[in-house]
Coordinates of C-alpha atoms and ligand atoms in Angstrom, one line a residue:
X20 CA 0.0 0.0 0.0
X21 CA 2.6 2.6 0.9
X22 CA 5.2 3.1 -1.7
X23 CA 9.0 4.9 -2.3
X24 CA 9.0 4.8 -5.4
X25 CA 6.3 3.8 -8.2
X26 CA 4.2 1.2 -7.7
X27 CA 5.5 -1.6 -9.4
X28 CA 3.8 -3.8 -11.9
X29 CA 0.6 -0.9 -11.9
X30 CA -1.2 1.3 -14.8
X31 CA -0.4 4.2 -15.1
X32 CA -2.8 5.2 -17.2
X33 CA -6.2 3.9 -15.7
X34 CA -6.7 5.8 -12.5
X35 CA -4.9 8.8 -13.6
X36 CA -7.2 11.9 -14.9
X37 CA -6.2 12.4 -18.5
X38 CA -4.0 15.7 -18.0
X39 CA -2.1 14.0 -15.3
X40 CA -1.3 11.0 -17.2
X41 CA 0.2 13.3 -19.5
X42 CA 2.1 15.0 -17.2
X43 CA 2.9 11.7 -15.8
X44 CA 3.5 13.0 -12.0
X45 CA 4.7 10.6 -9.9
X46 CA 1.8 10.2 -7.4
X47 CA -2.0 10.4 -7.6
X48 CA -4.8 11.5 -6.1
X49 CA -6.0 9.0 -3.0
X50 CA -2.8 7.7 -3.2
X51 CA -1.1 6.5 -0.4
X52 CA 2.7 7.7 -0.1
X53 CA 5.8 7.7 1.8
X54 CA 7.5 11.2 2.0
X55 CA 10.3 12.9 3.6
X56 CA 10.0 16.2 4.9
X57 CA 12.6 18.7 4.1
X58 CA 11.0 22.5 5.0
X59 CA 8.1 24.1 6.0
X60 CA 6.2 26.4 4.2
X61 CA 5.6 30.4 5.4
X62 CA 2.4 28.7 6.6
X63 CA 4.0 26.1 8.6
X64 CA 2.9 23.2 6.2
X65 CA 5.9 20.2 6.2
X66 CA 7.0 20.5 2.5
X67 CA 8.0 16.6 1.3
X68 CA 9.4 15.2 -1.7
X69 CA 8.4 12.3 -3.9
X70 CA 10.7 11.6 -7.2
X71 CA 11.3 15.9 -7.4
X72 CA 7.5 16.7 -7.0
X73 CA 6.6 18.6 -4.2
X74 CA 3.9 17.7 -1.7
X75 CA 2.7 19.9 1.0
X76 CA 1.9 18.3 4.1
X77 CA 0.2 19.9 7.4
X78 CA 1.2 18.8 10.6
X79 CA 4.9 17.5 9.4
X80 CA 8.0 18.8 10.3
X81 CA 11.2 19.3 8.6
X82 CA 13.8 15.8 9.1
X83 CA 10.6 13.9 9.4
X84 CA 9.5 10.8 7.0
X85 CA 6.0 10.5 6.8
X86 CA 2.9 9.0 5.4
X87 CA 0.7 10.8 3.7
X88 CA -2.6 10.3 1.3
X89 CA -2.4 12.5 -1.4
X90 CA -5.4 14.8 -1.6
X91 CA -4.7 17.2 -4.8
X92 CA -2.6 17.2 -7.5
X93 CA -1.4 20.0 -9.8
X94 CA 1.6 20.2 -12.2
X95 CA 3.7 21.6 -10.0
X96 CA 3.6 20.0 -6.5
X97 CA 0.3 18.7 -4.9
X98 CA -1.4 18.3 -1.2
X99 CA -1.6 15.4 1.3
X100 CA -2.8 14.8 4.5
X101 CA 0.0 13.2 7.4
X102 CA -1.6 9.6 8.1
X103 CA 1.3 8.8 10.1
X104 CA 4.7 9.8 11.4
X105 CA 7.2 7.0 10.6
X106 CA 10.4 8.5 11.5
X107 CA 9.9 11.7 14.0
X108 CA 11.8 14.4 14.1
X109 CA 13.7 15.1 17.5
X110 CA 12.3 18.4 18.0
X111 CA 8.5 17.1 18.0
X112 CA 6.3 17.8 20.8
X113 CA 3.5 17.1 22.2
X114 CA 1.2 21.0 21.8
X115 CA 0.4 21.7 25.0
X116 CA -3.1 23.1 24.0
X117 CA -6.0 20.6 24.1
X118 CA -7.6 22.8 21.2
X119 CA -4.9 23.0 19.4
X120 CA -5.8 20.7 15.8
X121 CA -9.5 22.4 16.0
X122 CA -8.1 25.8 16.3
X123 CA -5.9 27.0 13.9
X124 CA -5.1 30.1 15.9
X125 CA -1.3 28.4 16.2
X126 CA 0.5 26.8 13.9
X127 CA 4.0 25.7 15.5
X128 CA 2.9 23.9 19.1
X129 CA 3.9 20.8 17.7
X130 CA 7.6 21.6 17.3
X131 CA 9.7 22.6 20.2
X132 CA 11.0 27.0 20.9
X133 CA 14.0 26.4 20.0
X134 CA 13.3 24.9 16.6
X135 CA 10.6 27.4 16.0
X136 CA 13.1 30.0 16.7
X137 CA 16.2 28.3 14.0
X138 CA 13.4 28.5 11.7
X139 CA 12.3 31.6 12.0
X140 CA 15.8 32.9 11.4
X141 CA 16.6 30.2 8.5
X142 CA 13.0 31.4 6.7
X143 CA 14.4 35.2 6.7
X144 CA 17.8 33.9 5.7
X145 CA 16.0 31.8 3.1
X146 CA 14.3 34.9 1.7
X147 CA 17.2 37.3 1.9
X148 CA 18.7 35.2 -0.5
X149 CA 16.0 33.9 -2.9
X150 CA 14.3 36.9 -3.3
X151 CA 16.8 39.5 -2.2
X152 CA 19.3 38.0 -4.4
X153 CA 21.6 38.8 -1.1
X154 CA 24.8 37.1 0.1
X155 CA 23.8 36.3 4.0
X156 CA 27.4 35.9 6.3
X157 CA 26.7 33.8 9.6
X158 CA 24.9 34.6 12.7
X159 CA 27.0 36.7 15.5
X160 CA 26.9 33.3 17.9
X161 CA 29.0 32.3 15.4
X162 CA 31.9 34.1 15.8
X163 CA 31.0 37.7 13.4
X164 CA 30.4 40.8 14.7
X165 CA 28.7 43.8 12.9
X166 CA 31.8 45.7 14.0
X167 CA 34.0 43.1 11.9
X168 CA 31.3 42.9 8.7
X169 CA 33.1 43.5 5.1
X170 CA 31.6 43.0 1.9
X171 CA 32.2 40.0 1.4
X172 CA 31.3 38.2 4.8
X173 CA 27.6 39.3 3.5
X174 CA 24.9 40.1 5.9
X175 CA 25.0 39.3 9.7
X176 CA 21.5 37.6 10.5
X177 CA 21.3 37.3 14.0
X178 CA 19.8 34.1 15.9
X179 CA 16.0 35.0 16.6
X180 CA 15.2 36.7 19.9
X181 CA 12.7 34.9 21.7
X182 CA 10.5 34.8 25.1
X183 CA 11.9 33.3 28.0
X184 CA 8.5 31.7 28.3
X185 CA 7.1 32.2 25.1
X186 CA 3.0 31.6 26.7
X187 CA 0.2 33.8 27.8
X188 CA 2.0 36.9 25.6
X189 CA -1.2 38.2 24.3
X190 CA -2.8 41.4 26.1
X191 CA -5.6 41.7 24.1
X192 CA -8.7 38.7 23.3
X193 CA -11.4 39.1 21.0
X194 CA -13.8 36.4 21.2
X195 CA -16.4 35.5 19.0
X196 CA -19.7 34.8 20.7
X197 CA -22.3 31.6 19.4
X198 CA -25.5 30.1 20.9
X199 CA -24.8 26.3 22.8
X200 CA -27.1 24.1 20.7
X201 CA -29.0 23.4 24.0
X202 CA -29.7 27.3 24.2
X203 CA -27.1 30.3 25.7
X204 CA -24.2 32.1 25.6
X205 CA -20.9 30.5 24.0
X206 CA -17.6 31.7 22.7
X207 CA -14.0 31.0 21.5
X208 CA -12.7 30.3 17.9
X209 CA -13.9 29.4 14.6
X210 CA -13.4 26.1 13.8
X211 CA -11.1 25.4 11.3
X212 CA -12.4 26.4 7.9
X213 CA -15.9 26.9 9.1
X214 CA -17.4 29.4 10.7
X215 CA -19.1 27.2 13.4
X216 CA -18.3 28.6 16.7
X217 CA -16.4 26.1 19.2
X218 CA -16.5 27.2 22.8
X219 CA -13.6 27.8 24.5
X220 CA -12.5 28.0 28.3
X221 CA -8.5 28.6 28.0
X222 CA -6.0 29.8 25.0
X223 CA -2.2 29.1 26.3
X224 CA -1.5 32.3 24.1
X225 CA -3.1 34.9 26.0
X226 CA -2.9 36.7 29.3
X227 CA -4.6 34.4 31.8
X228 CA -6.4 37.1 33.3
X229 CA -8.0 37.5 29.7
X230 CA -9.2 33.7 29.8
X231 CA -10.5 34.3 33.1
X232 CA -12.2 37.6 31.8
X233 CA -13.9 36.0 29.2
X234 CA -15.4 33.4 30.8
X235 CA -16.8 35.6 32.9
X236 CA -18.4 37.8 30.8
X237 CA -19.9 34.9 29.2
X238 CA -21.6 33.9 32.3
X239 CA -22.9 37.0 32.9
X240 CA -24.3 36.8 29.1
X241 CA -25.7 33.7 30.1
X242 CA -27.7 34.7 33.4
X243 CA -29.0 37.8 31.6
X244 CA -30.4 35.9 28.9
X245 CA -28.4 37.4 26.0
X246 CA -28.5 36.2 22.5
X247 CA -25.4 36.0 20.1
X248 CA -25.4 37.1 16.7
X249 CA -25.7 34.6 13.9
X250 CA -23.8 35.6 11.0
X251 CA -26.0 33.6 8.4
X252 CA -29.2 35.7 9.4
X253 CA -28.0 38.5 10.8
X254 CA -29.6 38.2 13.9
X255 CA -28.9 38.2 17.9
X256 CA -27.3 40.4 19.9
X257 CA -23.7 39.3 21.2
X258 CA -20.8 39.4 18.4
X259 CA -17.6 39.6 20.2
X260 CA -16.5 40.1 23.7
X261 CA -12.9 42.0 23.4
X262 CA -10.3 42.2 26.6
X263 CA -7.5 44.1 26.8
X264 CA -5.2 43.9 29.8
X265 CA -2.1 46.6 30.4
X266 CA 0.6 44.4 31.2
X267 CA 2.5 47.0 32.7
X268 CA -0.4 48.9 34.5
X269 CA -2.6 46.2 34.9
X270 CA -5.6 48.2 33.8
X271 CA -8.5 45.8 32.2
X272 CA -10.9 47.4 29.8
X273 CA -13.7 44.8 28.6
X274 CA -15.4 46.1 25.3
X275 CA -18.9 44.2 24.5
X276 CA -19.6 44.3 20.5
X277 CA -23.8 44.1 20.0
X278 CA -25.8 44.2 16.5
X279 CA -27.4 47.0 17.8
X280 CA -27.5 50.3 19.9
X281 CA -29.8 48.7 22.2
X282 CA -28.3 46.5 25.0
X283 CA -31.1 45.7 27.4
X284 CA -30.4 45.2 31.0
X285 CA -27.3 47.5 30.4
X286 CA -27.3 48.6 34.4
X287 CA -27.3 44.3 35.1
X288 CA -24.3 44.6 32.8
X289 CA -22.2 47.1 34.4
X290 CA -22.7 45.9 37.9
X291 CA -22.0 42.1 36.9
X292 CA -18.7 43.0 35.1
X293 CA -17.9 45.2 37.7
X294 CA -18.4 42.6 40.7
X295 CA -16.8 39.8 38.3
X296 CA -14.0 41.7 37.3
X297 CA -12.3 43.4 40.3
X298 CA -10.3 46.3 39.2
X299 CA -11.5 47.0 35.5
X300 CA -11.1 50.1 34.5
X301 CA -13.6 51.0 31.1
X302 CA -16.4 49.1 30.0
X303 CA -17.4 49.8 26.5
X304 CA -19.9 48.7 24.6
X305 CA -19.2 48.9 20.6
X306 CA -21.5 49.1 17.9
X307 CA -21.5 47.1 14.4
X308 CA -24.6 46.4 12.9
X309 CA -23.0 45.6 9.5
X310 CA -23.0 42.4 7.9
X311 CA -19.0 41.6 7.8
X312 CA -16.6 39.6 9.9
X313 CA -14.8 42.9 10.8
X314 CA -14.6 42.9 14.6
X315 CA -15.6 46.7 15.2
X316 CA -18.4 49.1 13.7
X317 CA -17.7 52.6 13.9
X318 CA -19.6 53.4 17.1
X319 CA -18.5 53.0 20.7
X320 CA -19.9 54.6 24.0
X321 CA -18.4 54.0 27.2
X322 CA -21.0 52.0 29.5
X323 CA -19.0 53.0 32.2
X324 CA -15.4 54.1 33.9
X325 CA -12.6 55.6 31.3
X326 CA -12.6 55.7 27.7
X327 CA -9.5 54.4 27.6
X328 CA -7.3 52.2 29.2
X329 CA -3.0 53.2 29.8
X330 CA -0.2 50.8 29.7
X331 CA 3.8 52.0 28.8
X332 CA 6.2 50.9 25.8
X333 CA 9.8 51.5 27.9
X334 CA 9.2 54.5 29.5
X335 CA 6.7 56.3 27.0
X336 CA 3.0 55.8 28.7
X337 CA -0.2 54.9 25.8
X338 CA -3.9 55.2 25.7
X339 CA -5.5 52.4 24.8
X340 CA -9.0 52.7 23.0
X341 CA -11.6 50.0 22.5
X342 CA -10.9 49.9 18.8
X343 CA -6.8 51.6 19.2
X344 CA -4.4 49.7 17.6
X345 CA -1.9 48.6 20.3
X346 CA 1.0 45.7 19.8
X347 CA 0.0 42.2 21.2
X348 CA 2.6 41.3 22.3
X349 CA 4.2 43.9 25.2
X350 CA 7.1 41.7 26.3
X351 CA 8.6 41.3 23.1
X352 CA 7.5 44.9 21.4
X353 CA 10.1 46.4 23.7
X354 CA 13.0 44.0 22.2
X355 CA 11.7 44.8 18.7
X356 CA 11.6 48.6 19.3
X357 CA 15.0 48.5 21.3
X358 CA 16.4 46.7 18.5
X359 CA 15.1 49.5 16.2
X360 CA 16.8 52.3 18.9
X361 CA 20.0 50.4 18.9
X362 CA 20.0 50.4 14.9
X363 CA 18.9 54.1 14.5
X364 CA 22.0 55.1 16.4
X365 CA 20.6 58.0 17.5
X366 CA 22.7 60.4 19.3
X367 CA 20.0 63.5 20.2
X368 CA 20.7 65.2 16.9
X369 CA 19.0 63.8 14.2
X370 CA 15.8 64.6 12.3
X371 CA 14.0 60.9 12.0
X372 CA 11.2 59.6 10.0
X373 CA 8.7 57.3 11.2
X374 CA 6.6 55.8 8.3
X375 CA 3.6 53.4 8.9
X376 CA 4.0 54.8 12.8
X377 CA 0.4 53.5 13.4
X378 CA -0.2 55.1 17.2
X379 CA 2.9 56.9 17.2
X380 CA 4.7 54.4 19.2
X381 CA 8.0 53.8 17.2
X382 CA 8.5 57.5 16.8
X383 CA 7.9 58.5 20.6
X384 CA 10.3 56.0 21.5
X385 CA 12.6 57.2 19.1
X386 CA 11.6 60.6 20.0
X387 CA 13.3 60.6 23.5
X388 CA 17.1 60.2 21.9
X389 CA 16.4 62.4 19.0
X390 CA 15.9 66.1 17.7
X391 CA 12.2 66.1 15.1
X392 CA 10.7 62.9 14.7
X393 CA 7.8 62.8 11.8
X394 CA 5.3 59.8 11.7
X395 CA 3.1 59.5 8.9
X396 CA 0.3 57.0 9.0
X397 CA -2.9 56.1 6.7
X398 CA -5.5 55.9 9.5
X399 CA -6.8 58.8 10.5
X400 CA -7.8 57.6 14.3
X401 CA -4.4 56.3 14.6
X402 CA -2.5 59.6 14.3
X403 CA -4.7 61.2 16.4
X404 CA -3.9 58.4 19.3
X405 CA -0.3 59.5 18.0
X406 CA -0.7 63.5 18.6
X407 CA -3.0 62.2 22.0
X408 CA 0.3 59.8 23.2
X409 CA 3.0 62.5 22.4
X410 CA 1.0 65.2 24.3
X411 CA 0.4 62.7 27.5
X412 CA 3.7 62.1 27.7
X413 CA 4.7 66.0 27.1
X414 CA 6.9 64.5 23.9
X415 CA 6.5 68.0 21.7
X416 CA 9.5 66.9 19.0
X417 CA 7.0 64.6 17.2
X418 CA 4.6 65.7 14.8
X419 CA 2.4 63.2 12.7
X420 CA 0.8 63.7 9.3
X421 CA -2.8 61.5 7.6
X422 CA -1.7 60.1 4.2
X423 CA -0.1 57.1 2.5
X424 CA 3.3 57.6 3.4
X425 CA 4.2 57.3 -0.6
X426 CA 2.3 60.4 -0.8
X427 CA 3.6 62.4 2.1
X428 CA 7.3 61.1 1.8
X429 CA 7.7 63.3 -1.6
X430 CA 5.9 66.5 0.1
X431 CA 8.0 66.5 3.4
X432 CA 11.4 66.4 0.9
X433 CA 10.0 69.2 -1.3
X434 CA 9.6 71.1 2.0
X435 CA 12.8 70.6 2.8
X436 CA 12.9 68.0 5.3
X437 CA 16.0 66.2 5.5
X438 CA 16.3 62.8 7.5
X439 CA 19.1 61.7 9.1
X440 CA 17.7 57.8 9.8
X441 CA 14.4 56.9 7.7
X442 CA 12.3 54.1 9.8
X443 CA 10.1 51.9 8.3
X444 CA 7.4 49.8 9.3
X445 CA 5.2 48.6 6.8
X446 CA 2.2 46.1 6.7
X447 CA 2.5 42.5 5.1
X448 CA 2.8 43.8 1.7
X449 CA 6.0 46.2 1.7
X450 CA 6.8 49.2 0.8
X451 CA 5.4 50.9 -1.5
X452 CA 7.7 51.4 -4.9
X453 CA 7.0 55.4 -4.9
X454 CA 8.0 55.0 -1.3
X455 CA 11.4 53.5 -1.6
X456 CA 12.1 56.3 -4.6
X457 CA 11.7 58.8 -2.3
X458 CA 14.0 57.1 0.3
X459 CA 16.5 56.5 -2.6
X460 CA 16.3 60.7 -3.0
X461 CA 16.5 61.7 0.5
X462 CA 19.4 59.7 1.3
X463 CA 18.9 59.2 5.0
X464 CA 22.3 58.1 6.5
X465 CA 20.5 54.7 7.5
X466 CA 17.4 53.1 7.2
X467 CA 15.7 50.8 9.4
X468 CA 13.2 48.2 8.1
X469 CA 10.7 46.3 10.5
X470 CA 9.1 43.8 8.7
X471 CA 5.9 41.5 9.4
X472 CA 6.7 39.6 6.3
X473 CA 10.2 38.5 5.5
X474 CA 9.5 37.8 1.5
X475 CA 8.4 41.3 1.2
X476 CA 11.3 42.3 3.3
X477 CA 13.6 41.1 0.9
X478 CA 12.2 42.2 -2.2
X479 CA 13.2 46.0 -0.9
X480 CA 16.0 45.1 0.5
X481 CA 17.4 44.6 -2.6
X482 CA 15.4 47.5 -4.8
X483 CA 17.7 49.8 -1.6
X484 CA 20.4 47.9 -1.8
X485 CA 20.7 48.5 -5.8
X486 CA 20.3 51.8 -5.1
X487 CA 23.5 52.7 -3.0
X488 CA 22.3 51.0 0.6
X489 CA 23.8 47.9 2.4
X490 CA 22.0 45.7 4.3
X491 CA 24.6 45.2 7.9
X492 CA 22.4 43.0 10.3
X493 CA 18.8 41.3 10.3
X494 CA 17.8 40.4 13.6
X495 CA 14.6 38.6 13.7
X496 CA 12.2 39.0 16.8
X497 CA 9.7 36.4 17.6
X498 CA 6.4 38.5 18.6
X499 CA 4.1 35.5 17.8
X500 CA 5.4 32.4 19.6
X501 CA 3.8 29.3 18.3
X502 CA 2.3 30.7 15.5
X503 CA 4.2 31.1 12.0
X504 CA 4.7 34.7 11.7
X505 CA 8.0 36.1 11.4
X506 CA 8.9 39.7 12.6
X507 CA 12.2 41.1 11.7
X508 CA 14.7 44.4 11.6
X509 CA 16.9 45.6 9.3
X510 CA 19.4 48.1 9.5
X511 CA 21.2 49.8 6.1
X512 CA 23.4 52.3 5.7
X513 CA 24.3 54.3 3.3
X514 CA 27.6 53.3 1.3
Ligands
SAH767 N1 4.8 51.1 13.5 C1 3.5 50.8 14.1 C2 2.5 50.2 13.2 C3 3.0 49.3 12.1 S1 1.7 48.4 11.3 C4 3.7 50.0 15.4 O1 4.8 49.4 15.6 O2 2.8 49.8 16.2 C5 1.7 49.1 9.7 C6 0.9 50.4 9.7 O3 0.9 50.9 8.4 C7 -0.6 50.3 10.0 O4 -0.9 51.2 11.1 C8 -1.3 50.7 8.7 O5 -2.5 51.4 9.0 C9 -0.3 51.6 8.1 N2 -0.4 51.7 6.6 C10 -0.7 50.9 5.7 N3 -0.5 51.4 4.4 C11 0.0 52.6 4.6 C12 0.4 53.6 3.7 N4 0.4 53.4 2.4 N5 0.9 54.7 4.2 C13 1.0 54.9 5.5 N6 0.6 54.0 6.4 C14 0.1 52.9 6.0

């Protein structure tokens, strides 16, 4: 049944779909294979090989050999599902999460930290050289310094930073809310590829006090007779229940998202969540009638206590709004952002640019060890959080501009503005082309890149790189333990 190589002695032809047999790939649909696993894909799927054709694999690890039934097949490489590990790799775990399979949230828990972590470096180096066309050196644990870099050692790519215990990182939970077939209030994750509603009591990634919130709140839904919203007909009341915690400050804010302006019993509310939740600081209720699987409408009123809840990056002090964007991760933010410090090598004299700030909270931590900071950011709620931040923390070097940064870049260097560092902080797709032009003009002294998305990464790298930058050190920071994504910074300077 389970085969190396082909089957011997069988027809090729019969049980093949016409195109295939043409093709003549070496497995088939159904078909039951042995495969080893040699990568994993930017979406944690085991990528094995059969004869040179590629099968993807979830659930497998790299070093593995597996079996697998093939479920699709195309030209190039095909799908199958694990059956069975044969031979497992040594850095296989047991995922601590009972949910874990259903869930989807993470895709790593299978595969010890400290394998995540090698990968996460090896899948930046990977891109850095694939797509960037760039000639990595080693890692400084072994043996190179930045200090010692030349041309021809290539890039220093540092060994990931991670958590010393890389669990409950999450300060913020939004939970979607279902009915129990027997009637009341449920809520926890989608299950996988459906939108079927799986209740859910813990999640190993976020702050336990979170957890704890949540359950809570869904009791409370279920003695005041709540209903949740259905997506199919657009009915019931409950859509999310979203917690945020201040790790620093410890301030909770719980933030109740109804189909509706109404939310009967609203005084029952407030004085349940209150006697639940000792210490919270804002209740909010958030409105979002629309028919979408976006979390927030555009609505929210404070039910009761602040708008806002505060927690600090380093020393610089943030208010947090219901709908605010605010890093996940607190612990590891402040390694990404002192990376970013160290790399600006600020001195107290420079003129910086913060692109994609977001909140602001790059440039008011830059803002501290520099002369002008200027954030520009697409989201017009964000940048007033920005102006809000700088003013709480009397930070009055920073000013922040509404626009694509491709569009404000080009005005602030026709007015004059000169950068000495350029930061960067784009979402998943990169830069934008007109963007990196504009850098390529102004000439900052250095530029630093955080990147969500190391393939993107990579691809500007190298459009910077060809036009008079060079890449010194990646050091990748893991903000998302257990799950695939793959946070990094850059740092070029100007040749
Ligand atoms: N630097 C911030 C946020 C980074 S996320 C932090 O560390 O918290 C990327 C940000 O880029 C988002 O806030 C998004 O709204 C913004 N963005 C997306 N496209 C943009 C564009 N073309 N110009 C400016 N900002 C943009």
């Amino acid at each position: 049944m389970t085969r190396g190589r082909h089957r011997g002695g069988i027809s090729r032809n019969s049980s093949k779909a016409p195109s295939q047999a043409i093709l003549d790939l070496p497995v088939t649909k159904n078909e039951d294979v042995e495969v080893e696993i040699i990568g994993l894909t930017h979406e944690g799927e085991g990528v094995g090989r059969v004869e040179g054709y590629t099968l993807f694999i979830g659930g497998a690890l790299p070093g593995e050999r597996v079996r697998a039934k093939v479920l699709k097949v195309k030209k190039q490489y095909g799908y199958a599902k694990l059956l069975e590990v044969l031979v497992a790799s040594p850095d296989r775990i047991a995922p601590p999460c009972e949910i874990y399979k259903q869930c989807g949230g993470c895709q790593l828990q299978h595969w010890s930290y400290e394998a995540q972590l090698d990968w996460k470096r090896q899948h930046v180096v990977d891109n850095l050289e694939r797509i960037g066309k760039l000639k990595v050196g080693g890692t400084d644990a072994e043996g190179e310094t930045s200090e010692g870099l030349n041309e021809e050692k290539g890039i220093v790519v540092h060994p990931t930073l991670g958590m010393n215990d890389p669990w409950r990182y999450r300060n913020k939970a939004q939970v979607p809310m279902g009915m129990a077939e027997e009637g009341g209030l449920i809520g926890g994750f989608y299950a996988r590829n459906s939108h079927r509603i799986i209740d859910m009591d813990a999640c190993l990634i976020q702050h336990d006090q979170n957890d704890d919130i949540v359950r809570r709140v869904k009791a409370i839904g279920r003695d005041l007779g709540v209903t949740a919203y259905n997506e199919e007909t657009g009915e019931g009341l409950m859509r999310h229940v979203v917690v945020r915690v201040g790790f620093r400050t410890g301030e909770l804010m719980v933030v109740l998202v109804t189909n509706g302006t109404k939310l009967p019993r609203v005084e029952a509310w407030i004085e349940a969540i209150r006697a639940q939740v000792p210490g919270v600081a804002s209740i909010c209720q958030n409105i979002n009638t629309k028919r979408t699987n976006v979390i927030f409408g555009d609505v929210t009123k404070t039910l009761w206590g602040r708008d806002v809840i505060y927690d600090y990056i380093g020393d610089v002090k943030f208010a947090i709004s219901a709908r605010s964007f605010y890093q996940v991760n607190p612990v590891q933010t402040e390694v990404l952002y002192g990376k970013t410090l160290e790399y600006a090598g600020l001195t107290g004299s420079e003129t910086v640019i913060d692109a994609y700030c977001g909140i602001g909270t790059i440039s008011l931590f830059l803002a501290q060890h520099a002369k002008r900071v200027y954030g520009v950011e697409i989201v017009p709620e964000a940048i007033e959080d920005a102006r809000a931040n700088a003013a709480l923390n009397g930070i009055s070097n920073a000013e922040f501009e509404v626009g694509a940064a491709e569009d404000v870049m080009p005005r602030w260097l026709e007015q004059g503005v000169s950068p000495d560092i350029v930061v960067v902080d784009p979402p998943r797709k990169g830069c934008d082309e007109r963007l990196l032009e504009t850098l390529l003009t102004m000439q900052p002294e250095r530029i630093v890149y955080v990147s969500c998305n190391p393939a993107t990464l990579a691809r500007d790298l190298r459009v910077l790189e060809d036009g008079g930058y060079r890449v010194k050190e990646v050091q990748p920071v893991d903000m998302f333990p257990h799950t695939v994504h793959v946070e990094s910074v850059a740092v070029l300077v100007h040749n």
